[in-house]
Amino acid sequence: MKPTLSIDGPRLYASLQALGEIGAYEDPYSGLRGVCRLAFSAADGAGRRHVVAEMRAAGLEVTVDRIGNAFGRRRGTNDALRPVMMGSHIDSVATAGRFDGCLGVLAGLEVVRSLNDAKRETLRPVVVAFFSEEEGARFSTDMLGSAVATGRIPLERAYALRDPAGRSVKEELDAIGFRGDADERLTPPHAYLECHVEQGPVLRAANCDIGVVLGVQAICWHELLIIGKSAHAGTTPMSLRADAGVAAARINVRLREMVASGRFGAELRATMGVIAPHPGLVNVVPGRVVASVDIRNPDDGVLERAESELLLFYEEVAREEKVTITHRQTARTPFVPFADTVRARVDAAAEARGLWRQAIVSGAGHDAQEMARVCTAGMIFVPGEYDGISHNPRELSTPEQCANGGNVLLDVLLSFADEAEGA
Ligand code: HGY
Ligand code: MN
Ligand code: MN
């Protein structure tokens, strides 16, 4: 897979910085400039308009579907063939950096610009996509847009999802003007490729340039509503309390104990990211807590066992703390393997460019795992600095790391875009 073309690395990096200014904020805790473009927020709308304008400036024909996924299409010499798609997301968590998701969309756009500059045609059409609400940080289920596009989540169920303020996906899509009219069910492309920052320490610690992604680990999210009894912190004897805060804390500690116990192997990851007590005052026993649980493992069976143990523990805590605990499974995806052909071509492209690479399983969820249900799909990881920290304004991949990912994406894209078979 001898490289015939290369992307313009500085142009790619500049496009990441430009998009990173949309929804930028001064993070008071790190002193860094972070990004907050929660799905379907005004900032997300501005980011979307910016990327759609960049797609059109690169000569792409843009369509937006009913869940707000956007697709920029470049004609192929045989335009009737199924396209090769490159994509990811541009929505972010509330305390994000500039690379998560954006690298995959903007590297895809840079590949198109580089093909345009070289007047390089491809047999198949090429599409650059961004999917809606990949993070799940606002509407509580991840990969929403790509899950709707590939049929895992029905459109009407997606529309009805509400954020903590009670705003629905449908209302918020209308508010930013991105509830398109294209059919949300995607015609499966010939192949789907996603370049993404690793968001972890593995590649950087190994001095690797490229991650050949084997698949995505299994993910399970719960939303907990814990109802106890608000009471005076000074006058209420401990024996009369129904403390929702203690119940949440016991579950959080149990998550850590489950990991430390080794009963679920060495790779269980468990997080209580949301812990929202009400009324949240110094002298009131919290009568109500909304909390989240995020557990992940590369092995489906192990994750299932961990979830079953947790459900039993919720019952135990409810009994002992005299609270009620209702839980809702808000996300559940299995381990998803990526296509051997993509893995092999990523490896060959990295080899041909003299790039160090290693195989890796993704700790984070990605749109590629939804696309893998309907077509040949795979990912290209690039390392990040500071232990690959992500979902944090400190997230940083260097211009060289991003350019390496963009060049491997270009090479693998061309290998799929020029092949006729498997129309
Ligand atoms: O949660 C995840 O793994 C992804 O960032 N949505
Ligand atoms: Mn991401
Ligand atoms: Mn993310």
Tab-separated table of C-alpha atoms and ligand atoms in Angstrom:
chain	number	residue	atom	x	y	z
A	1	MET	CA	0.000	0.000	0.000
A	2	LYS	CA	2.615	2.539	-1.161
A	3	PRO	CA	1.454	6.065	-0.291
A	4	THR	CA	0.829	8.126	-3.441
A	5	LEU	CA	-0.512	11.238	-1.744
A	6	SER	CA	-0.324	12.932	1.650
A	7	ILE	CA	-2.650	15.290	3.450
A	8	ASP	CA	-1.763	18.855	4.387
A	9	GLY	CA	-1.020	18.337	8.094
A	10	PRO	CA	-0.879	22.036	9.085
A	11	ARG	CA	-4.220	22.636	7.336
A	12	LEU	CA	-5.801	19.769	9.261
A	13	TYR	CA	-4.450	21.060	12.566
A	14	ALA	CA	-5.621	24.598	11.816
A	15	SER	CA	-9.116	23.261	11.083
A	16	LEU	CA	-9.134	21.507	14.473
A	17	GLN	CA	-8.187	24.747	16.211
A	18	ALA	CA	-10.840	26.710	14.303
A	19	LEU	CA	-13.619	24.279	15.237
A	20	GLY	CA	-12.241	24.180	18.797
A	21	GLU	CA	-12.960	27.894	19.148
A	22	ILE	CA	-16.692	27.235	18.696
A	23	GLY	CA	-18.146	26.511	22.122
A	24	ALA	CA	-14.771	27.340	23.715
A	25	TYR	CA	-14.713	28.377	27.396
A	26	GLU	CA	-12.106	29.257	30.013
A	27	ASP	CA	-12.013	26.192	32.278
A	28	PRO	CA	-11.763	27.537	35.864
A	29	TYR	CA	-10.247	24.327	37.244
A	30	SER	CA	-7.446	23.792	34.730
A	31	GLY	CA	-6.964	27.351	33.518
A	32	LEU	CA	-7.136	25.904	30.004
A	33	ARG	CA	-9.439	26.768	27.129
A	34	GLY	CA	-11.899	23.883	26.925
A	35	VAL	CA	-14.770	23.071	24.598
A	36	CYS	CA	-18.442	22.689	25.502
A	37	ARG	CA	-20.663	21.725	22.553
A	38	LEU	CA	-23.292	19.524	24.154
A	39	ALA	CA	-25.526	17.862	21.587
A	40	PHE	CA	-28.094	20.164	19.933
A	41	SER	CA	-27.022	23.143	22.051
A	42	ALA	CA	-26.533	26.537	20.398
A	43	ALA	CA	-22.769	25.852	20.392
A	44	ASP	CA	-23.352	22.483	18.695
A	45	GLY	CA	-25.523	24.259	16.148
A	46	ALA	CA	-22.731	26.747	15.464
A	47	GLY	CA	-20.193	23.930	15.169
A	48	ARG	CA	-22.464	22.104	12.765
A	49	ARG	CA	-22.959	25.154	10.558
A	50	HIS	CA	-19.198	25.711	10.534
A	51	VAL	CA	-18.445	22.134	9.407
A	52	VAL	CA	-21.254	22.100	6.830
A	53	ALA	CA	-19.829	25.314	5.360
A	54	GLU	CA	-16.365	23.685	5.247
A	55	MET	CA	-17.868	20.622	3.549
A	56	ARG	CA	-19.499	22.791	0.896
A	57	ALA	CA	-16.290	24.815	0.440
A	58	ALA	CA	-14.580	21.490	-0.344
A	59	GLY	CA	-17.160	20.866	-3.055
A	60	LEU	CA	-19.216	18.324	-1.125
A	61	GLU	CA	-22.953	17.991	-1.582
A	62	VAL	CA	-24.416	18.071	1.929
A	63	THR	CA	-27.546	16.300	3.197
A	64	VAL	CA	-28.916	16.299	6.750
A	65	ASP	CA	-31.161	13.469	7.958
A	66	ARG	CA	-34.057	13.495	10.404
A	67	ILE	CA	-31.864	12.930	13.472
A	68	GLY	CA	-29.445	15.651	12.411
A	69	ASN	CA	-26.666	13.452	11.013
A	70	ALA	CA	-24.871	15.349	8.219
A	71	PHE	CA	-23.247	13.803	5.137
A	72	GLY	CA	-20.975	15.583	2.630
A	73	ARG	CA	-20.659	13.624	-0.618
A	74	ARG	CA	-17.893	13.783	-3.279
A	75	ARG	CA	-18.823	12.172	-6.603
A	76	GLY	CA	-17.042	9.050	-7.818
A	77	THR	CA	-16.273	8.266	-11.434
A	78	ASN	CA	-18.853	5.513	-11.041
A	79	ASP	CA	-21.291	7.415	-8.841
A	80	ALA	CA	-23.734	4.539	-8.714
A	81	LEU	CA	-21.421	2.479	-6.521
A	82	ARG	CA	-21.832	2.550	-2.752
A	83	PRO	CA	-19.610	5.243	-1.197
A	84	VAL	CA	-16.745	4.939	1.247
A	85	MET	CA	-17.581	6.964	4.352
A	86	MET	CA	-15.275	8.675	6.836
A	87	GLY	CA	-16.852	10.172	9.921
A	88	SER	CA	-17.216	10.689	13.642
A	89	HIS	CA	-18.898	13.357	15.797
A	90	ILE	CA	-18.471	17.039	16.647
A	91	ASP	CA	-20.704	17.191	19.716
A	92	SER	CA	-18.685	17.160	22.935
A	93	VAL	CA	-18.953	16.582	26.659
A	94	ALA	CA	-19.166	19.751	28.768
A	95	THR	CA	-15.450	19.772	29.613
A	96	ALA	CA	-13.892	18.651	26.372
A	97	GLY	CA	-10.739	19.207	24.394
A	98	ARG	CA	-10.500	19.866	20.652
A	99	PHE	CA	-9.841	16.384	19.272
A	100	ASP	CA	-12.438	13.838	20.492
A	101	GLY	CA	-14.647	13.165	17.457
A	102	CYS	CA	-13.545	16.298	15.620
A	103	LEU	CA	-10.371	14.610	14.388
A	104	GLY	CA	-12.384	11.963	12.546
A	105	VAL	CA	-14.646	14.475	10.816
A	106	LEU	CA	-11.947	17.037	9.989
A	107	ALA	CA	-9.380	14.442	8.914
A	108	GLY	CA	-12.043	13.103	6.539
A	109	LEU	CA	-12.547	16.602	5.225
A	110	GLU	CA	-8.779	17.059	4.875
A	111	VAL	CA	-8.613	13.828	2.860
A	112	VAL	CA	-11.198	15.300	0.482
A	113	ARG	CA	-9.308	18.595	0.233
A	114	SER	CA	-6.094	16.699	-0.544
A	115	LEU	CA	-7.824	14.639	-3.237
A	116	ASN	CA	-9.218	17.865	-4.698
A	117	ASP	CA	-5.788	19.555	-4.659
A	118	ALA	CA	-4.283	16.559	-6.452
A	119	LYS	CA	-7.266	16.381	-8.851
A	120	ARG	CA	-7.411	12.748	-7.774
A	121	GLU	CA	-10.683	11.060	-8.685
A	122	THR	CA	-11.935	7.873	-7.033
A	123	LEU	CA	-14.062	5.140	-8.531
A	124	ARG	CA	-16.539	5.271	-5.657
A	125	PRO	CA	-18.148	8.335	-4.133
A	126	VAL	CA	-16.561	9.481	-0.878
A	127	VAL	CA	-18.664	10.749	2.048
A	128	VAL	CA	-17.617	12.722	5.128
A	129	ALA	CA	-20.133	12.445	8.001
A	130	PHE	CA	-20.792	13.735	11.480
A	131	PHE	CA	-23.323	11.920	13.655
A	132	SER	CA	-25.570	13.442	16.311
A	133	GLU	CA	-25.157	13.165	20.109
A	134	GLU	CA	-22.359	10.602	20.021
A	135	GLU	CA	-21.381	11.510	23.577
A	136	GLY	CA	-24.699	10.814	25.287
A	137	ALA	CA	-23.655	13.506	27.760
A	138	ARG	CA	-26.919	15.459	27.430
A	139	PHE	CA	-29.583	12.941	26.382
A	140	SER	CA	-28.161	9.989	28.339
A	141	THR	CA	-27.508	7.439	25.657
A	142	ASP	CA	-24.360	7.377	23.553
A	143	MET	CA	-23.960	7.070	19.774
A	144	LEU	CA	-27.586	8.267	19.379
A	145	GLY	CA	-27.312	9.544	15.782
A	146	SER	CA	-25.439	6.553	14.392
A	147	ALA	CA	-27.652	4.152	16.371
A	148	VAL	CA	-30.720	5.677	14.680
A	149	ALA	CA	-28.996	5.644	11.276
A	150	THR	CA	-28.258	1.921	11.613
A	151	GLY	CA	-31.576	0.923	13.166
A	152	ARG	CA	-30.600	0.138	16.772
A	153	ILE	CA	-32.706	3.046	18.140
A	154	PRO	CA	-36.028	4.004	16.474
A	155	LEU	CA	-36.284	7.659	15.427
A	156	GLU	CA	-39.398	8.394	17.503
A	157	ARG	CA	-37.750	6.986	20.645
A	158	ALA	CA	-34.732	9.224	19.977
A	159	TYR	CA	-36.969	12.269	19.455
A	160	ALA	CA	-38.667	11.686	22.795
A	161	LEU	CA	-35.448	11.570	24.854
A	162	ARG	CA	-35.258	14.478	27.298
A	163	ASP	CA	-32.307	16.229	28.934
A	164	PRO	CA	-32.234	17.029	32.686
A	165	ALA	CA	-34.058	20.314	31.958
A	166	GLY	CA	-36.849	18.366	30.227
A	167	ARG	CA	-36.006	19.535	26.701
A	168	SER	CA	-36.557	16.850	24.010
A	169	VAL	CA	-34.196	15.835	21.225
A	170	LYS	CA	-36.843	16.825	18.682
A	171	GLU	CA	-37.337	20.304	20.176
A	172	GLU	CA	-33.593	20.901	20.404
A	173	LEU	CA	-32.933	19.695	16.851
A	174	ASP	CA	-35.574	22.165	15.654
A	175	ALA	CA	-34.088	24.924	17.813
A	176	ILE	CA	-30.731	24.638	16.020
A	177	GLY	CA	-32.298	24.046	12.614
A	178	PHE	CA	-30.784	20.604	12.080
A	179	ARG	CA	-33.827	18.365	11.949
A	180	GLY	CA	-33.258	17.473	8.324
A	181	ASP	CA	-35.600	15.688	5.963
A	182	ALA	CA	-33.330	12.957	4.579
A	183	ASP	CA	-34.274	9.410	5.605
A	184	GLU	CA	-32.457	8.659	8.847
A	185	ARG	CA	-31.912	5.011	7.927
A	186	LEU	CA	-28.562	4.962	6.196
A	187	THR	CA	-27.965	2.964	3.014
A	188	PRO	CA	-24.920	0.994	4.167
A	189	PRO	CA	-21.743	2.402	2.601
A	190	HIS	CA	-19.117	0.151	1.007
A	191	ALA	CA	-16.918	0.804	4.054
A	192	TYR	CA	-16.806	3.153	7.046
A	193	LEU	CA	-13.545	4.524	8.477
A	194	GLU	CA	-13.115	6.570	11.656
A	195	CYS	CA	-9.917	8.256	12.790
A	196	HIS	CA	-10.041	9.067	16.519
A	197	VAL	CA	-7.790	9.993	19.414
A	198	GLU	CA	-7.198	6.971	21.675
A	199	GLN	CA	-8.336	8.912	24.759
A	200	GLY	CA	-6.077	6.772	26.919
A	201	PRO	CA	-2.369	6.196	27.779
A	202	VAL	CA	-1.563	3.010	25.814
A	203	LEU	CA	-0.218	4.255	22.456
A	204	ARG	CA	1.766	7.193	23.849
A	205	ALA	CA	3.372	4.985	26.524
A	206	ALA	CA	4.409	2.512	23.816
A	207	ASN	CA	5.709	5.313	21.589
A	208	CYS	CA	3.281	4.160	18.930
A	209	ASP	CA	2.101	6.428	16.116
A	210	ILE	CA	-1.015	4.494	15.129
A	211	GLY	CA	-3.507	2.211	16.895
A	212	VAL	CA	-4.930	-0.656	14.832
A	213	VAL	CA	-8.299	-0.873	16.562
A	214	LEU	CA	-9.541	-4.438	17.083
A	215	GLY	CA	-12.961	-3.366	18.363
A	216	VAL	CA	-14.854	-1.522	21.104
A	217	GLN	CA	-15.396	-2.919	24.597
A	218	ALA	CA	-18.884	-3.623	25.956
A	219	ILE	CA	-20.622	-0.697	27.691
A	220	CYS	CA	-23.488	-0.514	30.199
A	221	TRP	CA	-25.001	2.696	31.655
A	222	HIS	CA	-27.586	2.949	34.460
A	223	GLU	CA	-29.440	6.026	35.605
A	224	LEU	CA	-30.398	5.759	39.300
A	225	LEU	CA	-33.140	7.670	41.112
A	226	ILE	CA	-32.674	7.213	44.878
A	227	ILE	CA	-35.505	8.484	47.043
A	228	GLY	CA	-35.066	8.766	50.834
A	229	LYS	CA	-36.322	11.465	53.200
A	230	SER	CA	-35.047	15.023	53.478
A	231	ALA	CA	-34.543	15.810	57.147
A	232	HIS	CA	-32.752	18.169	59.522
A	233	ALA	CA	-29.052	17.291	59.768
A	234	GLY	CA	-28.900	18.209	63.451
A	235	THR	CA	-32.142	17.038	65.001
A	236	THR	CA	-32.726	13.776	63.101
A	237	PRO	CA	-31.258	10.748	64.912
A	238	MET	CA	-29.220	8.483	62.638
A	239	SER	CA	-31.691	5.649	63.307
A	240	LEU	CA	-34.540	7.658	61.785
A	241	ARG	CA	-32.773	8.585	58.568
A	242	ALA	CA	-33.387	7.524	54.978
A	243	ASP	CA	-30.289	9.127	53.518
A	244	ALA	CA	-30.213	8.987	49.701
A	245	GLY	CA	-26.682	10.411	49.738
A	246	VAL	CA	-25.333	7.499	51.767
A	247	ALA	CA	-27.086	5.051	49.444
A	248	ALA	CA	-25.396	6.607	46.406
A	249	ALA	CA	-22.063	6.637	48.185
A	250	ARG	CA	-22.337	2.939	49.083
A	251	ILE	CA	-23.018	2.080	45.449
A	252	ASN	CA	-20.055	4.180	44.326
A	253	VAL	CA	-17.725	2.470	46.791
A	254	ARG	CA	-19.089	-0.913	45.716
A	255	LEU	CA	-18.129	-0.137	42.116
A	256	ARG	CA	-14.542	0.334	43.214
A	257	GLU	CA	-14.656	-2.831	45.370
A	258	MET	CA	-15.958	-4.881	42.425
A	259	VAL	CA	-13.003	-3.738	40.309
A	260	ALA	CA	-10.468	-4.275	43.103
A	261	SER	CA	-11.842	-7.716	43.970
A	262	GLY	CA	-10.596	-9.230	40.708
A	263	ARG	CA	-13.861	-11.226	40.514
A	264	PHE	CA	-14.452	-9.547	37.138
A	265	GLY	CA	-10.940	-9.883	35.784
A	266	ALA	CA	-8.437	-7.070	35.465
A	267	GLU	CA	-10.224	-4.901	32.943
A	268	LEU	CA	-13.548	-3.929	34.533
A	269	ARG	CA	-13.975	-0.153	34.556
A	270	ALA	CA	-16.649	1.414	36.719
A	271	THR	CA	-17.628	5.054	37.181
A	272	MET	CA	-20.297	7.050	38.962
A	273	GLY	CA	-20.030	10.251	36.950
A	274	VAL	CA	-23.327	11.877	37.959
A	275	ILE	CA	-24.077	12.303	41.688
A	276	ALA	CA	-26.743	14.995	42.113
A	277	PRO	CA	-28.163	15.280	45.662
A	278	HIS	CA	-31.300	17.223	46.446
A	279	PRO	CA	-31.562	19.691	48.047
A	280	GLY	CA	-27.741	19.641	48.275
A	281	LEU	CA	-27.541	21.805	51.406
A	282	VAL	CA	-25.134	21.508	54.302
A	283	ASN	CA	-27.803	21.037	56.988
A	284	VAL	CA	-30.299	18.807	55.112
A	285	VAL	CA	-30.105	15.024	54.810
A	286	PRO	CA	-30.450	14.481	51.052
A	287	GLY	CA	-33.887	13.071	50.336
A	288	ARG	CA	-33.193	12.391	46.703
A	289	VAL	CA	-30.176	11.631	44.536
A	290	VAL	CA	-29.892	11.210	40.762
A	291	ALA	CA	-26.772	9.192	39.991
A	292	SER	CA	-25.252	7.374	37.020
A	293	VAL	CA	-23.299	4.132	36.692
A	294	ASP	CA	-20.980	3.423	33.765
A	295	ILE	CA	-19.430	-0.081	33.681
A	296	ARG	CA	-17.348	-1.452	30.821
A	297	ASN	CA	-15.420	-4.577	29.951
A	298	PRO	CA	-14.022	-6.150	26.781
A	299	ASP	CA	-15.840	-9.395	27.713
A	300	ASP	CA	-19.632	-9.334	27.389
A	301	GLY	CA	-20.158	-12.192	29.815
A	302	VAL	CA	-18.081	-10.523	32.497
A	303	LEU	CA	-19.997	-7.266	32.056
A	304	GLU	CA	-23.282	-9.129	32.363
A	305	ARG	CA	-22.136	-10.710	35.655
A	306	ALA	CA	-21.042	-7.336	36.973
A	307	GLU	CA	-24.393	-5.778	36.088
A	308	SER	CA	-26.322	-8.622	37.754
A	309	GLU	CA	-24.311	-8.208	40.948
A	310	LEU	CA	-24.971	-4.473	40.914
A	311	LEU	CA	-28.736	-4.925	40.558
A	312	LEU	CA	-28.747	-7.193	43.616
A	313	PHE	CA	-26.668	-4.648	45.511
A	314	TYR	CA	-29.143	-1.865	44.721
A	315	GLU	CA	-31.820	-3.992	46.450
A	316	GLU	CA	-29.578	-4.584	49.473
A	317	VAL	CA	-28.781	-0.884	49.836
A	318	ALA	CA	-32.438	0.103	49.423
A	319	ARG	CA	-33.418	-2.301	52.223
A	320	GLU	CA	-30.674	-1.274	54.622
A	321	GLU	CA	-30.864	2.487	54.006
A	322	LYS	CA	-34.689	2.503	53.911
A	323	VAL	CA	-34.691	4.234	50.485
A	324	THR	CA	-36.173	3.316	47.122
A	325	ILE	CA	-33.818	2.894	44.192
A	326	THR	CA	-35.203	2.858	40.671
A	327	HIS	CA	-32.694	2.201	37.894
A	328	ARG	CA	-32.944	2.552	34.128
A	329	GLN	CA	-30.458	0.947	31.742
A	330	THR	CA	-29.768	3.914	29.463
A	331	ALA	CA	-27.029	2.384	27.292
A	332	ARG	CA	-26.019	-1.199	26.578
A	333	THR	CA	-23.716	-2.170	23.726
A	334	PRO	CA	-21.801	-5.439	23.353
A	335	PHE	CA	-18.138	-5.862	22.460
A	336	VAL	CA	-17.993	-4.954	18.764
A	337	PRO	CA	-15.119	-6.328	16.635
A	338	PHE	CA	-13.934	-4.327	13.621
A	339	ALA	CA	-13.477	-5.785	10.136
A	340	ASP	CA	-10.271	-7.720	9.483
A	341	THR	CA	-9.932	-5.968	6.128
A	342	VAL	CA	-9.857	-2.562	7.779
A	343	ARG	CA	-7.446	-3.695	10.483
A	344	ALA	CA	-5.137	-5.203	7.842
A	345	ARG	CA	-5.220	-2.105	5.654
A	346	VAL	CA	-4.573	0.234	8.576
A	347	ASP	CA	-1.593	-1.922	9.527
A	348	ALA	CA	-0.282	-1.998	5.934
A	349	ALA	CA	-0.730	1.752	5.496
A	350	ALA	CA	1.120	2.476	8.729
A	351	GLU	CA	3.873	0.082	7.700
A	352	ALA	CA	4.244	1.725	4.285
A	353	ARG	CA	4.660	5.108	5.988
A	354	GLY	CA	7.170	3.744	8.477
A	355	LEU	CA	4.803	4.368	11.387
A	356	TRP	CA	4.920	2.386	14.628
A	357	ARG	CA	1.583	0.799	15.365
A	358	GLN	CA	0.013	-1.679	17.717
A	359	ALA	CA	-3.333	-3.435	18.090
A	360	ILE	CA	-5.671	-1.965	20.690
A	361	VAL	CA	-9.246	-2.405	21.957
A	362	SER	CA	-11.137	0.863	22.321
A	363	GLY	CA	-12.115	1.806	25.871
A	364	ALA	CA	-14.470	4.474	24.513
A	365	GLY	CA	-17.613	3.984	22.472
A	366	HIS	CA	-17.623	5.256	18.893
A	367	ASP	CA	-19.961	5.693	15.923
A	368	ALA	CA	-17.867	3.074	14.126
A	369	GLN	CA	-19.283	0.398	16.406
A	370	GLU	CA	-22.794	1.221	15.188
A	371	MET	CA	-21.654	1.277	11.559
A	372	ALA	CA	-19.972	-2.114	12.029
A	373	ARG	CA	-23.447	-3.665	12.276
A	374	VAL	CA	-24.285	-2.626	8.711
A	375	CYS	CA	-21.009	-2.476	6.788
A	376	THR	CA	-17.271	-3.123	6.778
A	377	ALA	CA	-16.061	-0.704	9.452
A	378	GLY	CA	-12.949	0.092	11.423
A	379	MET	CA	-10.909	2.743	13.185
A	380	ILE	CA	-7.503	4.376	13.214
A	381	PHE	CA	-6.284	5.626	16.604
A	382	VAL	CA	-3.754	8.352	17.221
A	383	PRO	CA	-2.006	8.838	20.586
A	384	GLY	CA	-2.571	11.745	22.933
A	385	GLU	CA	-0.225	13.591	25.283
A	386	TYR	CA	-0.573	13.680	29.109
A	387	ASP	CA	-1.499	9.955	29.268
A	388	GLY	CA	-3.963	10.537	26.450
A	389	ILE	CA	-6.310	12.359	28.800
A	390	SER	CA	-9.721	13.101	27.247
A	391	HIS	CA	-13.128	14.479	28.230
A	392	ASN	CA	-10.879	17.154	29.727
A	393	PRO	CA	-9.605	20.465	28.308
A	394	ARG	CA	-6.063	19.101	28.655
A	395	GLU	CA	-6.724	16.669	25.762
A	396	LEU	CA	-3.937	17.138	23.235
A	397	SER	CA	-2.659	15.305	20.176
A	398	THR	CA	0.255	16.945	18.369
A	399	PRO	CA	0.188	18.133	14.746
A	400	GLU	CA	2.384	15.176	13.809
A	401	GLN	CA	0.154	12.641	15.606
A	402	CYS	CA	-2.916	14.054	13.836
A	403	ALA	CA	-1.164	14.140	10.449
A	404	ASN	CA	-0.112	10.496	10.832
A	405	GLY	CA	-3.727	9.538	11.496
A	406	GLY	CA	-4.933	11.624	8.554
A	407	ASN	CA	-2.411	10.073	6.174
A	408	VAL	CA	-3.291	6.515	7.178
A	409	LEU	CA	-6.962	7.451	6.781
A	410	LEU	CA	-6.195	8.756	3.264
A	411	ASP	CA	-4.364	5.578	2.247
A	412	VAL	CA	-7.056	3.231	3.600
A	413	LEU	CA	-9.797	5.397	2.075
A	414	LEU	CA	-8.180	5.139	-1.364
A	415	SER	CA	-7.807	1.361	-1.067
A	416	PHE	CA	-11.577	1.027	-0.551
A	417	ALA	CA	-12.646	3.869	-2.853
A	418	ASP	CA	-10.910	2.403	-5.907
A	419	GLU	CA	-12.114	-1.172	-5.540
A	420	ALA	CA	-15.035	-2.239	-7.690
A	421	GLU	CA	-16.039	-5.502	-6.088
A	422	GLY	CA	-18.739	-5.698	-3.458
A	423	ALA	CA	-20.722	-2.955	-5.190
B	1	HGY	O1	-18.738	7.251	26.460
B	1	HGY	C1	-17.996	7.039	25.512
B	1	HGY	O2	-17.262	6.088	25.483
B	1	HGY	C2	-17.973	7.984	24.335
B	1	HGY	O3	-17.135	9.058	24.660
B	1	HGY	N1	-19.283	8.446	24.008
B	2	MN	MN	-15.492	10.357	20.534
B	3	MN	MN	-16.134	11.289	23.917
